[in-house]
Amino acid sequence: MLLALKKIELVLIVLFWIAVFSSCEKVIDLKLNDARQQIVVDAYVSNLPNKSVIRLSKSEMLFSTSDYSSIQNARVQIISSQGDTFMFSETAEGLYTNSTFSGIEGEEYSLDIAWDTVRISAQSRMPQMVPIDSVELVVSQSGFMGNTEPAYSLKVHYTDPANETNYYRFDVYKNDSLYDGFVVSKDLFYNGISTYQFFMNYEMQPQDTIHVVLSAIDEANYNYFLVLSKSGSPFNIAPGNPVSNLNGGALGYFGAFAQSEKIFIVPKAEEQ
Amino acid sequence: MFFRWQMIRHWVFTLLGLVCFGALSAQTVRFSVSGTIRDALSGEDLPGATLQIKSNSAFGVSANAYGYYSLQLPQGNYVLIYSYIGYKSIEIDVQLNENKVLNIELEPAAEELQEVEVISQREDANVRANEMAVASVNVKEIESIPVLFGEKDVLKTLQLMPGIKPAGEGSSGFYVRGGSSDENLILLDEAPVYSASHMLGFFSIFNSNALRDVKLYKGGMGAEYGGRLSSVLDIKMKDGNVKNTEVNGGIGLISSRLTIESPLIAEKGAFIVSARRTYADVFTIFSKDEAIKNAQLYFYDFNLKANMRIGEKDRIFVSGYVGRDKFAYDEHFGFNWGNITATVRWNHIFNPRLFSNTSFIFSKYSYQILAGPRDSRVSIGSHIVDYHLKHDYQFYQNEHSTWKFGLNLIHHTMNPGNLNSEENSMFNSLEVEKRYALETAVYVSNEQKISSAFSLNYGLRYSLFMQLGPGNIYSFNQYGDVIDTKVYNSWQKVVAYQGVEPRVNGNLIINNVSSLKAFYAHTKQYMHLLSNSSSESPTDIWLPSSNNVKPSSADQIGLGYYRNFMQNTFEFSVETYYKNMHDLIDYKIDAQVTLNPMVEADLVFGKGRAYGFELFIKKRKGKLSGWLGYTLSKTERRFEAINNNHWYPAKQDRTHDIALVLMYRLSDRVQLSANWIYYTGNAVTFPEGSYLINGQRVLLYADRNAYRMPDYHRLDLGLNLKTKEYKTVTDPLTGRVIQQKKRFRSSWNFSVYNAYNRENAYAITFEPVEDNSDALQAVQLSLFKIIPSVTYNFSF
């Protein structure tokens, strides 16, 4: 929320200057060194069945036009603190899943990847699941910045457990495609109360299927996504790469997420 | 501990030795000549005006900040010369056989006169004065320099001097010799100003109509100044006209100004009131968008000052400043911030040789953000409040030696942030605990003329800083986790830091037109600015040195050569400096600055160094005047947590920096001006690669500040048109036609910012190519293209 405020504040003021004094944007030719190609691990396990996904890929040079290449034929396993081992097998290029796995809250999970000569490992403890109480659709006719089209905003209501620090990540999908941006939150300002996360002006139409996932995550993951959420902003105090919880020299993260979800269909205009 | 005592002892003995040396020449019978030096028209004090003895020009004294001077001389007859740049000099014969009080009024020289009367004025002050690394701005001079939106601004004019660099496009924030912007001590009538800019830094809070004197010390600051590492910007407000009521005003593209000055009780005092308000939001009416139409965006400044002489020996000053920015976007978002300062000062002359000033100062900076719909509104605020007592003395020992000593006491209260939420809001209310600190210092310094060619200014400042309770004070381990929490009571000491800050300036006059100067200064900074944005932001917060944050310190040495040419028509100087900085602050990559009670755990500490070469040529007289400044410099940082503990360029590291300022007087009424600025682009962190997380592209950044923004350059043009100052009237007695000076005078100022429409990079972002979302491209945002503006000024 604070980050959002911060962004609004700066964006509005800069917008004002842009509007009034014809500042301009143009594409420039920038000479950058090429980053070394690195292994990328994008991995989380969930308490929900069939939701745990581990993607292995490689990074690309900044201005590259080719697709990110995937890492195939890796051996991927998840080990619980009970000592159970779950093999994740490649079901699509670079995508590793296990249809029988569902995580247990409070349990610590270890990731173990072997590929070529590389071994990558990481640990994450799955927090307690926090259910979504409700998802409220807010429709405003005036809209933002004078837009006359109806504007849709979402309020994802949930109740933060007291007596512990909780970290959350939010994912909102429209017809199975994820809205851009990383949204994370920490209960510093709402410990132990009913609160909501506000998603202002999300483009959607009646009949769209909206899928909201609330993941309770650990602190390392929160810090990781917090940095990603600020990445790319010209006002960022210190742009840089997030601290990864992976051992073995790869980009990315491993998280054990306690997830809850809600799905609904945007009602027709007359029903709103 | 032993080492520290030894160091202190060493300094004390050195000082004592110098004192004895100064006293040697004080054996004969001496009398003092003292008084004030003022402007004959307005009665304003003329700080820095000089008194010289005609028979021996090496001995003299300059008026202090309140226009007071005192000189001890052996009994005898003297011719005294009083002078000040831009004023006609006065010569007075005195028979000094008793203490004499001479209050002097100098008349401003007309512009034509300045060209003719060259020798009589003290125009070689830059060569003779024992101060270096100083940039001063003549408030009159800046009138003709073109600036953004025609809004004249002392801070922007200072940025045209070598070693002082703007914090960004159009910004009034500045970096001095590689220091960051929070390392500048900004004083408005002695009150520290915490946030010196409006509108995200595009305008300074200083309304130039209310200012008299602006001086920036880039190094070599006297022992009376302390608390910041890099520089001291000493801004003095006008005292007010003690002779006539005077009204000044201006109407500009962005703001309007009005200043009224008037005498108080039979020329014993005066007051000045000055106000400025912008109306940027006026433009929003033209918007078709309802929300923008109703948006609020403005700032105002209000300056007030009054002074009164009480008898011959006392004088009281009261001054204040209130300024605020307001920004609101429909009813859901509001944001305001600003400073309040108040100063009460009391000058007392104990005897002709001992002058004192006591100041009580209040300073407050605060911001507030309101967000959300009615009844579930959230407000976030933060403030810093200072109470400050200063007690300063000047002792005029003899013609060789002037002492300054005094003490300083500041109580800081910092509210790093609080969040208030209404009942239906999604948040709890929360207040980050206030932090308290006491910053004290004592100092002594002596300006000593060791011979007619060599003078030395040496001083010591001892500072003691205490973080005080009440509060919960945390200790952290290396991972930023709390390992200990201690509870402190009110006024209980949490931690104390102390230090001796030696300052030395020397000036060796080689001949009438050239001199060699050098300085060394050690400075300490106990208050740290935590910025939460790469641009200057009103939501930046100040934190004290604490159990987790050590005070920053810096050592700077400088050497300069000064030479005037063609009877002081040209002023030339070269200066070099080297500066070491210790215990500087930066952030962890995932730092959260706003409303974070554990913010100290998100900081990392390191050191810095800066060195450079500055060249300055100024033409002071003639139809064409102006200056050229060039800086070649490097400033670097080294942090364990950044770039694997290697040295890397600081953001403000700009290798080359050029400023050319030209003013051409076409006639008495028409003046043309131009300035051209060039500097190497800031050091910046760019990505070199990208990767996918959760199906989204994430940038892979290279080392901190490994890249450069494109070079910056810009030309501004200005034209100043005065209406006729004289009117033709027929003298009723003689019937002759004479020229009479008009009471109402006005001028038009036209300026063009960025005249050749250079698209300077304000920010560079990486965005997907529109028709091919798989590829990225670099997109440059430029803020100000060519911007013409017009201002109308008047006075009567």
PDB file of C-alpha atoms in Angstrom, chain B residues 320-472:
ATOM      1  CA  GLY B 320      10.431  33.841  10.417  1.00  0.00           C
ATOM      2  CA  TYR B 321       9.627  31.744   7.419  1.00  0.00           C
ATOM      3  CA  VAL B 322       6.630  29.621   6.554  1.00  0.00           C
ATOM      4  CA  GLY B 323       6.398  27.711   3.312  1.00  0.00           C
ATOM      5  CA  ARG B 324       4.272  24.852   2.148  1.00  0.00           C
ATOM      6  CA  ASP B 325       3.533  22.812  -0.940  1.00  0.00           C
ATOM      7  CA  LYS B 326       0.028  21.547  -1.491  1.00  0.00           C
ATOM      8  CA  PHE B 327      -0.982  18.928  -3.905  1.00  0.00           C
ATOM      9  CA  ALA B 328      -4.366  17.300  -4.191  1.00  0.00           C
ATOM     10  CA  TYR B 329      -5.943  15.108  -6.790  1.00  0.00           C
ATOM     11  CA  ASP B 330      -9.723  14.799  -6.427  1.00  0.00           C
ATOM     12  CA  GLU B 331     -10.852  13.943  -2.903  1.00  0.00           C
ATOM     13  CA  HIS B 332      -8.890  10.731  -2.738  1.00  0.00           C
ATOM     14  CA  PHE B 333      -5.404  12.020  -2.630  1.00  0.00           C
ATOM     15  CA  GLY B 334      -3.732  14.923  -0.865  1.00  0.00           C
ATOM     16  CA  PHE B 335      -0.159  15.667  -0.106  1.00  0.00           C
ATOM     17  CA  ASN B 336       1.429  18.666   1.579  1.00  0.00           C
ATOM     18  CA  TRP B 337       4.816  19.470   3.001  1.00  0.00           C
ATOM     19  CA  GLY B 338       6.885  22.425   4.142  1.00  0.00           C
ATOM     20  CA  ASN B 339       9.129  24.219   6.605  1.00  0.00           C
ATOM     21  CA  ILE B 340       8.551  26.656   9.424  1.00  0.00           C
ATOM     22  CA  THR B 341      11.479  28.522  10.940  1.00  0.00           C
ATOM     23  CA  ALA B 342      11.628  31.261  13.529  1.00  0.00           C
ATOM     24  CA  THR B 343      14.667  33.096  14.842  1.00  0.00           C
ATOM     25  CA  VAL B 344      14.983  35.631  17.641  1.00  0.00           C
ATOM     26  CA  ARG B 345      18.388  37.256  17.869  1.00  0.00           C
ATOM     27  CA  TRP B 346      19.919  39.677  20.254  1.00  0.00           C
ATOM     28  CA  ASN B 347      23.086  41.596  19.415  1.00  0.00           C
ATOM     29  CA  HIS B 348      24.869  43.097  22.344  1.00  0.00           C
ATOM     30  CA  ILE B 349      28.005  45.210  22.320  1.00  0.00           C
ATOM     31  CA  PHE B 350      29.709  44.689  25.686  1.00  0.00           C
ATOM     32  CA  ASN B 351      32.446  47.133  24.791  1.00  0.00           C
ATOM     33  CA  PRO B 352      33.871  48.268  21.469  1.00  0.00           C
ATOM     34  CA  ARG B 353      35.991  45.146  21.309  1.00  0.00           C
ATOM     35  CA  LEU B 354      33.473  42.537  22.368  1.00  0.00           C
ATOM     36  CA  PHE B 355      30.400  41.845  20.278  1.00  0.00           C
ATOM     37  CA  SER B 356      27.925  39.108  21.056  1.00  0.00           C
ATOM     38  CA  ASN B 357      24.933  37.534  19.439  1.00  0.00           C
ATOM     39  CA  THR B 358      22.468  35.202  21.056  1.00  0.00           C
ATOM     40  CA  SER B 359      19.950  33.345  18.926  1.00  0.00           C
ATOM     41  CA  PHE B 360      16.940  31.227  19.740  1.00  0.00           C
ATOM     42  CA  ILE B 361      15.908  29.227  16.754  1.00  0.00           C
ATOM     43  CA  PHE B 362      12.967  27.009  15.978  1.00  0.00           C
ATOM     44  CA  SER B 363      12.821  24.902  12.869  1.00  0.00           C
ATOM     45  CA  LYS B 364      10.247  22.362  11.756  1.00  0.00           C
ATOM     46  CA  TYR B 365       9.806  20.312   8.646  1.00  0.00           C
ATOM     47  CA  SER B 366       6.777  18.110   8.127  1.00  0.00           C
ATOM     48  CA  TYR B 367       4.814  16.301   5.484  1.00  0.00           C
ATOM     49  CA  GLN B 368       1.417  14.702   5.322  1.00  0.00           C
ATOM     50  CA  ILE B 369      -0.165  12.389   2.800  1.00  0.00           C
ATOM     51  CA  LEU B 370      -3.900  11.732   2.725  1.00  0.00           C
ATOM     52  CA  ALA B 371      -5.299   8.889   0.728  1.00  0.00           C
ATOM     53  CA  GLY B 372      -8.486   6.990   0.321  1.00  0.00           C
ATOM     54  CA  PRO B 373     -12.153   7.814   0.216  1.00  0.00           C
ATOM     55  CA  ARG B 374     -13.924   9.713   3.001  1.00  0.00           C
ATOM     56  CA  ASP B 375     -14.545   7.807   6.253  1.00  0.00           C
ATOM     57  CA  SER B 376     -11.840   5.279   5.485  1.00  0.00           C
ATOM     58  CA  ARG B 377      -9.103   7.780   4.909  1.00  0.00           C
ATOM     59  CA  VAL B 378      -5.508   7.058   5.769  1.00  0.00           C
ATOM     60  CA  SER B 379      -3.003   9.766   6.563  1.00  0.00           C
ATOM     61  CA  ILE B 380       0.725   9.346   6.765  1.00  0.00           C
ATOM     62  CA  GLY B 381       2.931  12.022   8.282  1.00  0.00           C
ATOM     63  CA  SER B 382       6.394  12.695   9.541  1.00  0.00           C
ATOM     64  CA  HIS B 383       8.188  15.657  11.062  1.00  0.00           C
ATOM     65  CA  ILE B 384      11.430  16.920  12.521  1.00  0.00           C
ATOM     66  CA  VAL B 385      11.511  19.721  15.086  1.00  0.00           C
ATOM     67  CA  ASP B 386      14.618  21.565  16.300  1.00  0.00           C
ATOM     68  CA  TYR B 387      15.053  23.948  19.217  1.00  0.00           C
ATOM     69  CA  HIS B 388      18.338  25.674  18.941  1.00  0.00           C
ATOM     70  CA  LEU B 389      20.306  28.029  21.170  1.00  0.00           C
ATOM     71  CA  LYS B 390      23.379  29.774  19.808  1.00  0.00           C
ATOM     72  CA  HIS B 391      25.587  32.074  21.777  1.00  0.00           C
ATOM     73  CA  ASP B 392      28.434  33.663  19.837  1.00  0.00           C
ATOM     74  CA  TYR B 393      31.123  36.196  20.619  1.00  0.00           C
ATOM     75  CA  GLN B 394      33.532  38.194  18.550  1.00  0.00           C
ATOM     76  CA  PHE B 395      36.495  39.682  20.289  1.00  0.00           C
ATOM     77  CA  TYR B 396      38.571  42.268  18.425  1.00  0.00           C
ATOM     78  CA  GLN B 397      41.873  41.762  20.174  1.00  0.00           C
ATOM     79  CA  ASN B 398      43.977  44.069  18.040  1.00  0.00           C
ATOM     80  CA  GLU B 399      44.602  44.939  14.427  1.00  0.00           C
ATOM     81  CA  HIS B 400      46.154  41.513  13.910  1.00  0.00           C
ATOM     82  CA  SER B 401      43.724  39.328  15.636  1.00  0.00           C
ATOM     83  CA  THR B 402      39.951  38.783  15.782  1.00  0.00           C
ATOM     84  CA  TRP B 403      38.556  35.959  17.879  1.00  0.00           C
ATOM     85  CA  LYS B 404      35.295  34.114  17.528  1.00  0.00           C
ATOM     86  CA  PHE B 405      33.993  31.769  20.177  1.00  0.00           C
ATOM     87  CA  GLY B 406      30.669  30.457  21.255  1.00  0.00           C
ATOM     88  CA  LEU B 407      28.420  27.552  21.974  1.00  0.00           C
ATOM     89  CA  ASN B 408      25.638  25.739  20.243  1.00  0.00           C
ATOM     90  CA  LEU B 409      22.848  23.626  21.624  1.00  0.00           C
ATOM     91  CA  ILE B 410      20.279  21.861  19.466  1.00  0.00           C
ATOM     92  CA  HIS B 411      17.499  19.589  20.606  1.00  0.00           C
ATOM     93  CA  HIS B 412      16.121  17.420  17.804  1.00  0.00           C
ATOM     94  CA  THR B 413      12.805  15.597  17.832  1.00  0.00           C
ATOM     95  CA  MET B 414      12.229  13.289  14.924  1.00  0.00           C
ATOM     96  CA  ASN B 415       8.972  11.612  14.128  1.00  0.00           C
ATOM     97  CA  PRO B 416      10.029   9.174  11.423  1.00  0.00           C
ATOM     98  CA  GLY B 417       6.451   8.486  10.497  1.00  0.00           C
ATOM     99  CA  ASN B 418       2.957   7.863  11.703  1.00  0.00           C
ATOM    100  CA  LEU B 419      -0.085   6.416  10.069  1.00  0.00           C
ATOM    101  CA  ASN B 420      -3.566   7.441  11.135  1.00  0.00           C
ATOM    102  CA  SER B 421      -6.469   5.580   9.748  1.00  0.00           C
ATOM    103  CA  GLU B 422     -10.149   6.222  10.102  1.00  0.00           C
ATOM    104  CA  GLU B 423     -12.508   3.628  11.410  1.00  0.00           C
ATOM    105  CA  ASN B 424     -13.408   1.889   8.181  1.00  0.00           C
ATOM    106  CA  SER B 425      -9.931   1.854   6.835  1.00  0.00           C
ATOM    107  CA  MET B 426      -7.984  -1.264   6.029  1.00  0.00           C
ATOM    108  CA  PHE B 427      -5.137  -0.261   8.330  1.00  0.00           C
ATOM    109  CA  ASN B 428      -4.319  -0.024  11.991  1.00  0.00           C
ATOM    110  CA  SER B 429      -3.032   3.322  13.142  1.00  0.00           C
ATOM    111  CA  LEU B 430       0.648   3.161  13.753  1.00  0.00           C
ATOM    112  CA  GLU B 431       3.313   5.499  14.998  1.00  0.00           C
ATOM    113  CA  VAL B 432       6.970   4.808  14.496  1.00  0.00           C
ATOM    114  CA  GLU B 433       8.560   5.834  17.769  1.00  0.00           C
ATOM    115  CA  LYS B 434       9.932   9.333  17.950  1.00  0.00           C
ATOM    116  CA  ARG B 435      13.676   9.744  18.223  1.00  0.00           C
ATOM    117  CA  TYR B 436      15.362  12.439  20.306  1.00  0.00           C
ATOM    118  CA  ALA B 437      18.859  13.847  20.245  1.00  0.00           C
ATOM    119  CA  LEU B 438      20.919  16.650  21.682  1.00  0.00           C
ATOM    120  CA  GLU B 439      23.649  18.147  19.527  1.00  0.00           C
ATOM    121  CA  THR B 440      26.053  20.475  21.295  1.00  0.00           C
ATOM    122  CA  ALA B 441      29.242  22.208  20.321  1.00  0.00           C
ATOM    123  CA  VAL B 442      31.709  24.791  21.546  1.00  0.00           C
ATOM    124  CA  TYR B 443      34.173  26.502  19.280  1.00  0.00           C
ATOM    125  CA  VAL B 444      36.934  29.051  19.229  1.00  0.00           C
ATOM    126  CA  SER B 445      38.725  30.498  16.242  1.00  0.00           C
ATOM    127  CA  ASN B 446      41.078  33.316  15.487  1.00  0.00           C
ATOM    128  CA  GLU B 447      41.596  35.327  12.342  1.00  0.00           C
ATOM    129  CA  GLN B 448      45.183  36.382  12.654  1.00  0.00           C
ATOM    130  CA  LYS B 449      47.331  38.573  10.436  1.00  0.00           C
ATOM    131  CA  ILE B 450      50.760  37.143  10.986  1.00  0.00           C
ATOM    132  CA  SER B 451      52.422  39.547   8.612  1.00  0.00           C
ATOM    133  CA  SER B 452      51.191  41.981   6.017  1.00  0.00           C
ATOM    134  CA  ALA B 453      51.301  39.155   3.484  1.00  0.00           C
ATOM    135  CA  PHE B 454      50.263  36.159   5.506  1.00  0.00           C
ATOM    136  CA  SER B 455      47.133  35.569   7.484  1.00  0.00           C
ATOM    137  CA  LEU B 456      45.865  32.511   9.213  1.00  0.00           C
ATOM    138  CA  ASN B 457      42.432  31.570  10.435  1.00  0.00           C
ATOM    139  CA  TYR B 458      42.545  28.634  12.794  1.00  0.00           C
ATOM    140  CA  GLY B 459      39.927  27.203  15.015  1.00  0.00           C
ATOM    141  CA  LEU B 460      38.665  24.221  16.900  1.00  0.00           C
ATOM    142  CA  ARG B 461      35.182  22.940  17.253  1.00  0.00           C
ATOM    143  CA  TYR B 462      34.311  20.342  19.824  1.00  0.00           C
ATOM    144  CA  SER B 463      31.014  18.610  19.235  1.00  0.00           C
ATOM    145  CA  LEU B 464      29.110  16.232  21.473  1.00  0.00           C
ATOM    146  CA  PHE B 465      26.061  14.376  20.250  1.00  0.00           C
ATOM    147  CA  MET B 466      23.725  12.325  22.379  1.00  0.00           C
ATOM    148  CA  GLN B 467      20.841  10.180  21.316  1.00  0.00           C
ATOM    149  CA  LEU B 468      18.271  10.434  24.091  1.00  0.00           C
ATOM    150  CA  GLY B 469      15.302   8.472  25.315  1.00  0.00           C
ATOM    151  CA  PRO B 470      12.468   7.833  25.718  1.00  0.00           C
ATOM    152  CA  GLY B 471      12.087   4.887  23.441  1.00  0.00           C
ATOM    153  CA  ASN B 472      12.712   1.272  22.640  1.00  0.00           C
TER     154      ASN B 472
END
